[in-house]
Tab-separated table of C-alpha atoms in Angstrom:
chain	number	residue	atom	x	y	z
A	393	UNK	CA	56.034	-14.709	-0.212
A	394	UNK	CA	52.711	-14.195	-2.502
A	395	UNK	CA	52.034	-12.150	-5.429
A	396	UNK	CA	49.603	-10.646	-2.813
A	397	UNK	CA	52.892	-8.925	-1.565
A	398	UNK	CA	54.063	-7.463	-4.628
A	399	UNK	CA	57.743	-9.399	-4.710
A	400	UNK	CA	57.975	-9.386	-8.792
A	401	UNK	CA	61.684	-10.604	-8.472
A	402	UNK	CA	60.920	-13.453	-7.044
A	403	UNK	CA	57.578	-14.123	-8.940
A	404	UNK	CA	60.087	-13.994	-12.075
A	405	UNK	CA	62.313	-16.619	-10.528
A	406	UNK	CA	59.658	-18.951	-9.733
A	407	UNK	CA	58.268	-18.119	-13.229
A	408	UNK	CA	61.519	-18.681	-15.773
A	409	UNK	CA	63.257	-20.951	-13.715
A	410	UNK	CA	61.108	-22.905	-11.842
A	411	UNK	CA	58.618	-23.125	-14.347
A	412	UNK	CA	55.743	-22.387	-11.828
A	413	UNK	CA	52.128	-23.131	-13.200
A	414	UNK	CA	49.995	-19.663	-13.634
A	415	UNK	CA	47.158	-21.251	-13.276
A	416	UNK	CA	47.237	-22.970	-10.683
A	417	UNK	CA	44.158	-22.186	-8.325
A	418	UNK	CA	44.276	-22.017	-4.382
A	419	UNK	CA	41.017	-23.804	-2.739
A	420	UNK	CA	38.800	-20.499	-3.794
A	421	UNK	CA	39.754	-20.792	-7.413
A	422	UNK	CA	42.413	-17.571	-7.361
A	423	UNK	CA	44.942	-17.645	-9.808
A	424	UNK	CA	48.041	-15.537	-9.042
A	425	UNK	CA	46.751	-13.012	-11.108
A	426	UNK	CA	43.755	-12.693	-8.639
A	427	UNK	CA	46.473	-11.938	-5.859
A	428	UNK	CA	48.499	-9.282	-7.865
A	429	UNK	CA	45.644	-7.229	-8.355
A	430	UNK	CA	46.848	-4.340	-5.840
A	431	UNK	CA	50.401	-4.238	-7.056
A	432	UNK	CA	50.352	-2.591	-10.731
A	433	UNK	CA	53.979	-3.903	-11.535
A	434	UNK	CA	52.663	-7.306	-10.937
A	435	UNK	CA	49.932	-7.340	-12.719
A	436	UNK	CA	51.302	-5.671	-15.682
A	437	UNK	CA	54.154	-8.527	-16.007
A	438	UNK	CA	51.729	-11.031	-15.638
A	439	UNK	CA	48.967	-9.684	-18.359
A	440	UNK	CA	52.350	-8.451	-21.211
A	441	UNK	CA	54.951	-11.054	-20.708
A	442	UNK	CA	53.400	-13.786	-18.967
A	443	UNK	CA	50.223	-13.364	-21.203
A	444	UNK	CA	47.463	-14.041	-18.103
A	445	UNK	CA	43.628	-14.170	-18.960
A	446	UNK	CA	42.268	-10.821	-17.148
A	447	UNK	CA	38.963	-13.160	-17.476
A	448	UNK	CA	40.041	-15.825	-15.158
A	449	UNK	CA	37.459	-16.850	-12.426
A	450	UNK	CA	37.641	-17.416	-9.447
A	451	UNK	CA	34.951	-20.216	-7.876
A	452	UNK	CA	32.284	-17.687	-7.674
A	453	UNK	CA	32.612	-17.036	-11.618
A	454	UNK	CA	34.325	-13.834	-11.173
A	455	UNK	CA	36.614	-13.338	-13.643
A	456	UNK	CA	39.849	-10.795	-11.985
A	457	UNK	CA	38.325	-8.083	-14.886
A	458	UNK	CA	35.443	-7.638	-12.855
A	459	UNK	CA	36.849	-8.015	-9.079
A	460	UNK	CA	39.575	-4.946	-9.944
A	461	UNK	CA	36.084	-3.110	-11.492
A	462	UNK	CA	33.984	-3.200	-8.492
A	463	UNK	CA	37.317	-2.793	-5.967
A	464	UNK	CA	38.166	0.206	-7.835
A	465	UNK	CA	41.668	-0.611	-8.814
A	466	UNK	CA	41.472	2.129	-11.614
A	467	UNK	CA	44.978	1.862	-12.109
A	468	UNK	CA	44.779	-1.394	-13.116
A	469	UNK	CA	41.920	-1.291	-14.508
A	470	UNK	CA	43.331	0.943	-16.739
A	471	UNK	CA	46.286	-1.586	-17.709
A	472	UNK	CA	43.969	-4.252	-18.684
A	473	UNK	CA	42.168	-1.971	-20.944
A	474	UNK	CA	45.005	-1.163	-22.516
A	475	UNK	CA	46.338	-4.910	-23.301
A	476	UNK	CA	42.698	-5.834	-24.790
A	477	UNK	CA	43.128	-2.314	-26.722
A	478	UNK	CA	40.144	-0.933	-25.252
A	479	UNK	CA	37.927	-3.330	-25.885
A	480	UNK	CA	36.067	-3.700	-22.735
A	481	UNK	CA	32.392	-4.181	-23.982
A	482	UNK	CA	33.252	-6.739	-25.767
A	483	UNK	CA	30.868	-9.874	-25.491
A	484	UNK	CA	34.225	-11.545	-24.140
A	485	UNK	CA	34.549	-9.880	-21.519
A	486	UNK	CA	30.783	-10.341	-20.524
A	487	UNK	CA	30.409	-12.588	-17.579
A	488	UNK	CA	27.937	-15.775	-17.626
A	489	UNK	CA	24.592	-13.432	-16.549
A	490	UNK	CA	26.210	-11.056	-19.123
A	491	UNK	CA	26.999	-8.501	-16.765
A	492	UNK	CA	29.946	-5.801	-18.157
A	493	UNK	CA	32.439	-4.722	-16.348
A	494	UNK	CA	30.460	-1.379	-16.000
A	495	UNK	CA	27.870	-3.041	-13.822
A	496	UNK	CA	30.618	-4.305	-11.205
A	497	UNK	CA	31.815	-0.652	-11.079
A	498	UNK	CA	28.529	0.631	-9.771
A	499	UNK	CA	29.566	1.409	-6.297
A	500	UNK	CA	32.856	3.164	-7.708
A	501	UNK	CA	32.006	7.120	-9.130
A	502	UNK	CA	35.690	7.079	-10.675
A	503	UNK	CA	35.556	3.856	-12.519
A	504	UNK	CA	32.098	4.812	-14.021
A	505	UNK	CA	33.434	8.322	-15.167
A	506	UNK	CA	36.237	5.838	-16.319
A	507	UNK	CA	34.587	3.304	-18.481
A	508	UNK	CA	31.848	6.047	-19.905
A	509	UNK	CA	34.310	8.955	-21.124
A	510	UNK	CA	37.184	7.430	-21.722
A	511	UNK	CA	36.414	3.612	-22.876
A	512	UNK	CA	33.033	4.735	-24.446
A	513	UNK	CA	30.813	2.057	-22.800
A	514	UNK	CA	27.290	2.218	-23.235
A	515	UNK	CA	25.625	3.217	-20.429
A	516	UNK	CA	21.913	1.162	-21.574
A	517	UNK	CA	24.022	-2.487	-21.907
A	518	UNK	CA	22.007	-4.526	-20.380
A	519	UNK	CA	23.157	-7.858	-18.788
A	520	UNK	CA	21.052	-11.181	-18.983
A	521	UNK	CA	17.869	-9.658	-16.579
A	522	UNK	CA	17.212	-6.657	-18.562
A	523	UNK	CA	19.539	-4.624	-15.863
A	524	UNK	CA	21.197	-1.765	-16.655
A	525	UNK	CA	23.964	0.042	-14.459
A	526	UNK	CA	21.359	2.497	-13.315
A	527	UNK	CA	19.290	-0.539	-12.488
A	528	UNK	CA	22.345	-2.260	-10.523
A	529	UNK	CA	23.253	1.365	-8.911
A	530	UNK	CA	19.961	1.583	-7.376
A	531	UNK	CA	20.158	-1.685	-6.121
A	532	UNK	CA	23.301	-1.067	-4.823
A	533	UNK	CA	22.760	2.151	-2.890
A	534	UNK	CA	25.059	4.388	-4.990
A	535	UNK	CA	23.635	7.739	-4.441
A	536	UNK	CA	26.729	8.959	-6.160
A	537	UNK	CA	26.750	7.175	-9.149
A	538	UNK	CA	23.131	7.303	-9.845
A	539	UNK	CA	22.770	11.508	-9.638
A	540	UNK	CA	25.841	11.232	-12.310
A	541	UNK	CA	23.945	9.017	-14.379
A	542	UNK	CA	20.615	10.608	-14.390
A	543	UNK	CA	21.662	14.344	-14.740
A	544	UNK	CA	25.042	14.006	-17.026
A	545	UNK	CA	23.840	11.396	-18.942
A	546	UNK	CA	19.963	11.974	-18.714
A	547	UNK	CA	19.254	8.542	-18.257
A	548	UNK	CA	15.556	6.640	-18.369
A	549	UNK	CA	14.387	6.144	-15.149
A	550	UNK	CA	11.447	4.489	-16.466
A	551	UNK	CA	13.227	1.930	-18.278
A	552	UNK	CA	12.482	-1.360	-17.097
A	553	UNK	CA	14.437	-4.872	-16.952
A	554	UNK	CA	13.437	-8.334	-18.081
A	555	UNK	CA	10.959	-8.383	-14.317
A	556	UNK	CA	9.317	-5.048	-15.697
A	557	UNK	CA	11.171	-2.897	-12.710
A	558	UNK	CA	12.356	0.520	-13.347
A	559	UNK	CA	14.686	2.015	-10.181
A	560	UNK	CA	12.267	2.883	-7.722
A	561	UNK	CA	11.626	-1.258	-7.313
A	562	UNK	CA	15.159	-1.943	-6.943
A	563	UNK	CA	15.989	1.212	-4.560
A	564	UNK	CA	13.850	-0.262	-1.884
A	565	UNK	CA	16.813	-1.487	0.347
A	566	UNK	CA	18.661	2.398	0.376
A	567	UNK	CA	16.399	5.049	2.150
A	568	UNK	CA	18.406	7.733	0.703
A	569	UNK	CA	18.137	6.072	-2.806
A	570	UNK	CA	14.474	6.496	-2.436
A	571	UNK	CA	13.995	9.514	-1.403
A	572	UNK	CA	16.094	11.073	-4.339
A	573	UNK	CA	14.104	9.366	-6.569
A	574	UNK	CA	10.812	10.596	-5.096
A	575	UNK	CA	11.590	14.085	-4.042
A	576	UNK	CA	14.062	15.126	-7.307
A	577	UNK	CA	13.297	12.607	-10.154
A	578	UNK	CA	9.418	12.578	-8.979
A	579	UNK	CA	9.452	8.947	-9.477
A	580	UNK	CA	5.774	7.382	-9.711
A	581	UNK	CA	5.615	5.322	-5.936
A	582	UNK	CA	2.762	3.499	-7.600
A	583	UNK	CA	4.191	1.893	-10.800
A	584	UNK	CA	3.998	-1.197	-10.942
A	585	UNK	CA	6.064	-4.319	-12.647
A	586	UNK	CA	4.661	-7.439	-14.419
A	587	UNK	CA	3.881	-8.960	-11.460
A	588	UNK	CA	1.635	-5.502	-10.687
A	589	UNK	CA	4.032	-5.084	-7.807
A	590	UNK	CA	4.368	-1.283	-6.669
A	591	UNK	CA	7.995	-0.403	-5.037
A	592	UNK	CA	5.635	-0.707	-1.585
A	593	UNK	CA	5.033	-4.428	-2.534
A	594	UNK	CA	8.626	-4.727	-3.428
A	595	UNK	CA	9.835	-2.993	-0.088
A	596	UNK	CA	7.776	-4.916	2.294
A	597	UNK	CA	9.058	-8.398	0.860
A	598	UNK	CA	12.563	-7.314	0.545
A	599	UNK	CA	13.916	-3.703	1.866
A	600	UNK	CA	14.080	-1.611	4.632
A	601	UNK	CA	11.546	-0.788	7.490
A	602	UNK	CA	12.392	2.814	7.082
A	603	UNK	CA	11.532	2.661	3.523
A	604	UNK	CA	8.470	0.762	3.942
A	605	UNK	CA	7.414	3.580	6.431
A	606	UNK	CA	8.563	6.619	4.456
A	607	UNK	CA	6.609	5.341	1.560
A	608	UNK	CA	3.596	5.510	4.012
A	609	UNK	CA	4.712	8.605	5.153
A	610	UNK	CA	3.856	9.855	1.811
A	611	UNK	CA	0.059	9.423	1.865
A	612	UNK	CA	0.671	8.279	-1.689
A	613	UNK	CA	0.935	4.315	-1.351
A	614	UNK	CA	-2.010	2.102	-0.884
A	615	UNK	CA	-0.877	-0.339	1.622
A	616	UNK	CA	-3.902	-2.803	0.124
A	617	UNK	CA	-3.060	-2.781	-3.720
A	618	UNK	CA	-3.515	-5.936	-4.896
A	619	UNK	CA	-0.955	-7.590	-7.164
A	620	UNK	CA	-1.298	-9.759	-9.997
A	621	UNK	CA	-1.864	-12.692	-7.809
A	622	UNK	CA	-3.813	-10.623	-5.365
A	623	UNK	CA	-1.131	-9.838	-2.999
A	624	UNK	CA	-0.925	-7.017	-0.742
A	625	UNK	CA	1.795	-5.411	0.299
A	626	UNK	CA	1.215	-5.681	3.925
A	627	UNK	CA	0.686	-9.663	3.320
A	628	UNK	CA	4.075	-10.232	2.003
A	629	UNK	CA	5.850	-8.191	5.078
A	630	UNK	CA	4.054	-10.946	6.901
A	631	UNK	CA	5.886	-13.593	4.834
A	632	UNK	CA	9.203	-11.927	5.990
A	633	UNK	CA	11.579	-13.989	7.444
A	634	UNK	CA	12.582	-12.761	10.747
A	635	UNK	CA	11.198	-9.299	11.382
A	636	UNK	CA	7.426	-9.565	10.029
A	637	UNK	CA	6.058	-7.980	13.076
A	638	UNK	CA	8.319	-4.546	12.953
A	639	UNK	CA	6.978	-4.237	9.296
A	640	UNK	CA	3.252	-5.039	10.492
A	641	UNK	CA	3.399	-2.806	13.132
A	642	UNK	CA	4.858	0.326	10.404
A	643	UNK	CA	1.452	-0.378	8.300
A	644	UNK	CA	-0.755	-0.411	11.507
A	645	UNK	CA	0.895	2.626	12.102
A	646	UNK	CA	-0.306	4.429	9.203
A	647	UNK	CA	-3.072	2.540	8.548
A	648	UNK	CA	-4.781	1.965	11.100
A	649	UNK	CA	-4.761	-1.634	10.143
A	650	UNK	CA	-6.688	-4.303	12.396
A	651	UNK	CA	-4.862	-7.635	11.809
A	652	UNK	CA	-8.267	-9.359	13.651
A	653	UNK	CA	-10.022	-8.243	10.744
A	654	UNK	CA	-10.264	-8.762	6.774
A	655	UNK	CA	-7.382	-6.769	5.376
A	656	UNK	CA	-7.389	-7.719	1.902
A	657	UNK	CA	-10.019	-4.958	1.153
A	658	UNK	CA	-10.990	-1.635	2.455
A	659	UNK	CA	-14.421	-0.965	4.420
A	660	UNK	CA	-17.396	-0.352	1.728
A	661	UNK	CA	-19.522	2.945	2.431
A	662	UNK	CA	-22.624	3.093	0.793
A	663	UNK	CA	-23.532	6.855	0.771
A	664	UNK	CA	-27.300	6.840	-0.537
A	665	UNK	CA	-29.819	9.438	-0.423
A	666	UNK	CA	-32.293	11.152	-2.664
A	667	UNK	CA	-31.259	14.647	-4.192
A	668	UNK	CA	-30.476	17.718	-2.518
A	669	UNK	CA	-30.573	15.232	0.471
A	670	UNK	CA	-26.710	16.793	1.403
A	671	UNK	CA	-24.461	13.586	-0.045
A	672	UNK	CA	-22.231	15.663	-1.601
A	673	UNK	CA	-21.543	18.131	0.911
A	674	UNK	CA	-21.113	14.835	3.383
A	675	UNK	CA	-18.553	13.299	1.009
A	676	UNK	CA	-16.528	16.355	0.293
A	677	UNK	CA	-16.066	16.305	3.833
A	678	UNK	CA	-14.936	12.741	4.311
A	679	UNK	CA	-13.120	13.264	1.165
A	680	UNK	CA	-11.046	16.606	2.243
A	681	UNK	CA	-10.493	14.941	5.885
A	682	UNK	CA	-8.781	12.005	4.519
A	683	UNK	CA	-4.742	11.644	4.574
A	684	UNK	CA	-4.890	9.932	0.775
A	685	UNK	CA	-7.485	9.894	-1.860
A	686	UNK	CA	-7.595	7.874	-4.909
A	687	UNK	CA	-10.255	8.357	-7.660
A	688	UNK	CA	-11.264	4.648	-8.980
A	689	UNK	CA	-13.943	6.260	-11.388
A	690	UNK	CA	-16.222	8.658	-12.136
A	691	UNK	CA	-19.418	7.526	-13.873
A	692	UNK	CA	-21.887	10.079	-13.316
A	693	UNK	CA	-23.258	12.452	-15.522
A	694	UNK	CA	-24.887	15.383	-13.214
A	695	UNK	CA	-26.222	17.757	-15.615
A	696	UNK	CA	-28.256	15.400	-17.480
A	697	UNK	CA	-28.611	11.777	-15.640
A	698	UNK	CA	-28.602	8.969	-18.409
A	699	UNK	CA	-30.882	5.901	-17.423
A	700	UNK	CA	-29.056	2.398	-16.603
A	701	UNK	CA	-25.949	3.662	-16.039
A	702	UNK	CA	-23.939	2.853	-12.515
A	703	UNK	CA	-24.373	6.569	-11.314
A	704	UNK	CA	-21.600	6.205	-8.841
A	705	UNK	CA	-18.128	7.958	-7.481
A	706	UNK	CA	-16.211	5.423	-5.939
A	707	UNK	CA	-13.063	7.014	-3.764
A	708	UNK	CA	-10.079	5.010	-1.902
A	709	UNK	CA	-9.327	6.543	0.929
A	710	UNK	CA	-7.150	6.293	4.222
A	711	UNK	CA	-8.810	8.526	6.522
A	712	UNK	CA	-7.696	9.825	10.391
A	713	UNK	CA	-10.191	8.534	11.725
A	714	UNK	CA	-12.675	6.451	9.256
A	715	UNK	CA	-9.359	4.172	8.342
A	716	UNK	CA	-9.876	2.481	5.411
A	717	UNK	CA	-12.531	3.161	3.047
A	718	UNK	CA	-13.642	3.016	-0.242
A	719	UNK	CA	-16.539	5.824	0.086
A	720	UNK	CA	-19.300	4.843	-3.271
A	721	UNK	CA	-21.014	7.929	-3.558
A	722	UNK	CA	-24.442	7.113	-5.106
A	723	UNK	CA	-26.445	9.153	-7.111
A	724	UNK	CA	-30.227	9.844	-6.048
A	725	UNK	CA	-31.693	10.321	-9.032
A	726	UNK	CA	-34.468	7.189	-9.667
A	727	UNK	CA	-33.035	5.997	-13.163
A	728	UNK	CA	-30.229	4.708	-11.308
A	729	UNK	CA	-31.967	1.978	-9.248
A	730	UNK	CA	-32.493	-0.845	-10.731
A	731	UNK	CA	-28.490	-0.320	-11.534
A	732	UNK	CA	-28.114	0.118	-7.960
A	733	UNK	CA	-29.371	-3.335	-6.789
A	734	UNK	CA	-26.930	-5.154	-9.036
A	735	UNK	CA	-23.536	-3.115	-8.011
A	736	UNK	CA	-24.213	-2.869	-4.139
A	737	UNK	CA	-24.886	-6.612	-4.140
A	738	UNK	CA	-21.442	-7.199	-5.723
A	739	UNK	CA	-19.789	-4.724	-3.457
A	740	UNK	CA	-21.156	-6.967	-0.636
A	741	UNK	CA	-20.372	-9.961	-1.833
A	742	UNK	CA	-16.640	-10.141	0.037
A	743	UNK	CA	-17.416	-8.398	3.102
A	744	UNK	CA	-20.143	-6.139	4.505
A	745	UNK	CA	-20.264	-2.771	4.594
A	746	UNK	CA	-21.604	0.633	6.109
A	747	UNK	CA	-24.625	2.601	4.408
A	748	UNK	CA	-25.098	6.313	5.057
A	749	UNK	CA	-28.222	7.510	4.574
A	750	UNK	CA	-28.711	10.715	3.892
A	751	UNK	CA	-32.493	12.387	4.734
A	752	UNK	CA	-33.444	16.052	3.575
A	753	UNK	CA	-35.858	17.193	7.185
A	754	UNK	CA	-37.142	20.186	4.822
A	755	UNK	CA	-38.254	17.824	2.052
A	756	UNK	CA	-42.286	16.939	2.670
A	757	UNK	CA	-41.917	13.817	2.280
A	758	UNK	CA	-39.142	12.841	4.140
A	759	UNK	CA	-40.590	10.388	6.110
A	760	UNK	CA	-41.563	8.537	2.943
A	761	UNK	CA	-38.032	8.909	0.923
A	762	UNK	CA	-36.650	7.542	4.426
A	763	UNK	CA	-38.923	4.463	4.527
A	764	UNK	CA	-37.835	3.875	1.257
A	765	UNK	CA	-34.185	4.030	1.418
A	766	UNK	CA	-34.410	1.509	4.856
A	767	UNK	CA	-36.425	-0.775	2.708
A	768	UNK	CA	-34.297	-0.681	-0.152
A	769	UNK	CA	-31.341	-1.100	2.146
A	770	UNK	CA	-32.488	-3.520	4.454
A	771	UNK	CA	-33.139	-5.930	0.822
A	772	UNK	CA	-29.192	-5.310	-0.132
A	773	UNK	CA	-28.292	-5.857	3.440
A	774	UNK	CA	-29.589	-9.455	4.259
A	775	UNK	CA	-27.928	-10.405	0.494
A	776	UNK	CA	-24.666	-9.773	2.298
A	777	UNK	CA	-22.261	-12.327	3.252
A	778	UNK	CA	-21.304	-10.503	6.574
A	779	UNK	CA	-23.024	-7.976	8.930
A	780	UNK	CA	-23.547	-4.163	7.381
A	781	UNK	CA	-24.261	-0.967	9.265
A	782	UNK	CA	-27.245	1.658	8.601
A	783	UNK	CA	-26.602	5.122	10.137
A	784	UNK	CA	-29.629	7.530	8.839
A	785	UNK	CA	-27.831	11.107	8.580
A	786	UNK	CA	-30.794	13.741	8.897
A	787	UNK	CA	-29.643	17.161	7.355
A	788	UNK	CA	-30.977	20.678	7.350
A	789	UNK	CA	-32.248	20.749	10.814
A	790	UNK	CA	-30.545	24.076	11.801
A	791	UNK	CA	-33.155	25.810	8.866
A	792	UNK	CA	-36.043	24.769	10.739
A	793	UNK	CA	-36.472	27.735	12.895
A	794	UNK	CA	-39.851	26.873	14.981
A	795	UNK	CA	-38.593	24.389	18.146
A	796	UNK	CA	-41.723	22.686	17.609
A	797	UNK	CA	-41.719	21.649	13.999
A	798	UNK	CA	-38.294	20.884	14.408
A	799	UNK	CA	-38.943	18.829	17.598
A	800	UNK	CA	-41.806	17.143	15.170
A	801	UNK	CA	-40.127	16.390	12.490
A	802	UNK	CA	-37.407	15.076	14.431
A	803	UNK	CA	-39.730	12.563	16.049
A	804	UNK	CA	-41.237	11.200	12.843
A	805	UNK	CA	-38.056	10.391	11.950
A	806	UNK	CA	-37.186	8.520	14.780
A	807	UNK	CA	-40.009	6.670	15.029
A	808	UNK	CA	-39.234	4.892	11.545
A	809	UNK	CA	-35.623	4.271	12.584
A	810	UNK	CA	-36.968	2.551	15.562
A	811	UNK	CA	-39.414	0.643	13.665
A	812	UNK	CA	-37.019	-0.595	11.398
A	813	UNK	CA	-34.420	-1.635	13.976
A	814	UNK	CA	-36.440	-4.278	14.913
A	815	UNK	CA	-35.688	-5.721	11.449
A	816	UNK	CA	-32.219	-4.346	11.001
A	817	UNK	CA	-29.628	-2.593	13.000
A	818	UNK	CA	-30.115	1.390	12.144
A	819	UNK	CA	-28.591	4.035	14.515
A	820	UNK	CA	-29.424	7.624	14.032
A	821	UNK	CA	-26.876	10.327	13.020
A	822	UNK	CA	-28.717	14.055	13.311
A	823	UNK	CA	-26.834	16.473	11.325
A	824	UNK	CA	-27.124	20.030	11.003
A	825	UNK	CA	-26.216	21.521	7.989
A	826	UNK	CA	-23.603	24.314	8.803
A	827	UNK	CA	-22.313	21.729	11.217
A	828	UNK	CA	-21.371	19.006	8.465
């Protein structure tokens, strides 16, 4: 018979008369103490008369304050804290990574409610990682404990530990988890820690598939943000250990993602094109067809250009049916050029890209602003490390109401794309302007 079956009697008699060692360990480091932990007259014999440590460990380093904590034993939980006279938060009672018995209670709503009202524990102890009990609740999975946290006690979701994580990175395991923190607390999907991991990063290398995918889902994540160390977080669900190809096949999913191909960058479109040419109408309509759009920057000045500056709108986007993209929407205006030359060629520099080029038919000289843009073009284009696209985009047509001048026009046109193909690939795109 075992303490583990509650016989005090003849724990007593082994005790005062045969003199039985209470510290004596069984091969994982339990003391009797560790046994008695379901039977409340047990325990309390052992901790008042027989004057047991309530910090004993076992092999693991848990000490039996702890293991009743995160069992929920609030019963005799409650004894304990009242032999050590309430001093639970004590450094003593700290165990080697200095987590408090709060932390081991996180999956246990009643213990919590416990330790903070009645016992006065501080709910922003941290243990040796920076971690909080919100931090180890999230990690956890404790839905319960985490809403009773955060809206009785009002605490920081953005408070990070030692790594720079706030909840959202350690909630990346529990789907549930995440989505309260995303559709109640409005948690930011894109912070990132020291590392510049986002939770995305931080889910692909360590959570759930259906976390990875709902953060897709969102339209908020960029499945290519690069961390610190120029990770992606598609590259470290390939480093998973066993089930790298469900992840990859979640980002192709919502990316679009062609593991043949580069995927440490998105596709470069150059949109270029004098004014009034229609290169704002073109990428407001890329731009309002695409399933997420980040801003990286907006440098130009319209209403009054200023000479040598970059003159460019770059956006990130995941489109339908584009993919990938970061659209650079260049300005027309001819103090930008010489700028020009020096940014494209860095944009090239990693992998080609695709240049729109947008031609006004009404404009006179047409022809001539065409020439030019294929020359200029063609120049950036053999700089490049890997093949690039030309598509010319020919707007207005539809306000040319004579067939024949229309027809004409047309022809010019394509009679300079075809010229220049022999140099460089160029395929024609007509567009009409209530059609863009």
């Amino acid at each position: 018979m075992t303490p583990s079956e509650g016989s005090l009697d003849v724990m007593k008699y082994l005790i005062n008369t045969r003199h039985y060692n209470l510290m004596t360990t069984n091969n994982s480091g339990e003391t009797v103490l560790h046994y008695a932990v379901k039977h409340i007259d047990v325990v309390k014999y052992l901790i008042n008369e027989c004057n047991c440590d309530i910090m004993a460990t076992d092999k693991d380093g848990i000490p039996v304050l702890h293991y009743v904590a995160s069992k929920g034993l609030l019963d005799v939980l409650k004894c304990m804290v009242m032999n050590i006279n309430g001093h639970i938060m004590d450094q003593q009672y700290h165990n080697t990574i200095g987590r408090t018995v709060l932390h081991c209670a996180v999956k246990r709503i009643d213990v919590v409610k416990y330790l903070i009202n009645e016992c006065n524990c501080d709910i922003m102890v941290t243990d040796n990682y920076g971690n909080t009990i919100l931090h180890d609740a999230a990690s956890a999975g404790s839905l319960d404990v985490m809403k009773y946290l955060i809206n009785t006690h009002h605490c920081n979701l953005m408070t990070t530990n030692n790594r720079g994580q706030t909840v959202i990175h350690l909630a990346v395991k529990h789907i549930d988890v995440v989505k309260y923190l995303i559709n109640e607390c409005n948690c930011d999907i894109m912070i990132t820690d020291e590392n510049g991991w986002t939770p995305l990063h931080l889910a692909a290398r360590l959570g759930s598939a259906e976390v990875v995918e709902y953060f897709l889902s969102t339209g908020n994540c960029d499945p290519l943000a690069k961390s610190k160390l120029e990770a992606t977080p598609l590259q470290l669900a390939k480093k998973r250990d066993e089930d790298s190809d469900t992840f990859i096949t979640i980002f192709k999913k919502f990316g679009d993602i062609k593991i043949s191909h580069p995927i440490d960058s998105y596709v470069n479109v150059l949109l270029v094109g004098n004014p009034g040419a229609g290169k704002s109408t073109l990428s407001h309509v890329i731009n309002d067809t695409a399933t997420g759009s980040f801003v990286l920057g907006s440098f130009r000045n319209v209403g009054g250009v200023v000479p040598c500056t970059a003159g460019i709108i770059p956006y990130k986007l995941q489109h339908r049916t584009l993919s990938n993209i970061i659209l650079h929407d260049f300005a027309g205006h001819s103090e930008y050029y010489s700028s020009h030359s020096a940014v494209i060629e860095n944009l090239l520099q990693g992998s080609g890209g695709v240049f729109l080029i947008v031609v006004n038919i009404l404009e006179k000289e047409a022809v001539k602003q065409l020439h030019q843009w294929l020359t200029v073009v063609r120049n950036e284009a053999q700089k490049a490390l890997n093949q690039c696209h030309i598509i010319v985009i020919v707007s207005h047509v539809d306000e040319i109401s004579n067939s024949f001048e229309r027809r004409r026009r047309k022809e010019e046109i394509q009679e300079i794309i075809v010229r220049e193909s022999c140099l460089v690939p160029v395929s024609p795109f007509v567009v009409q302007e209530e059609g863009i």
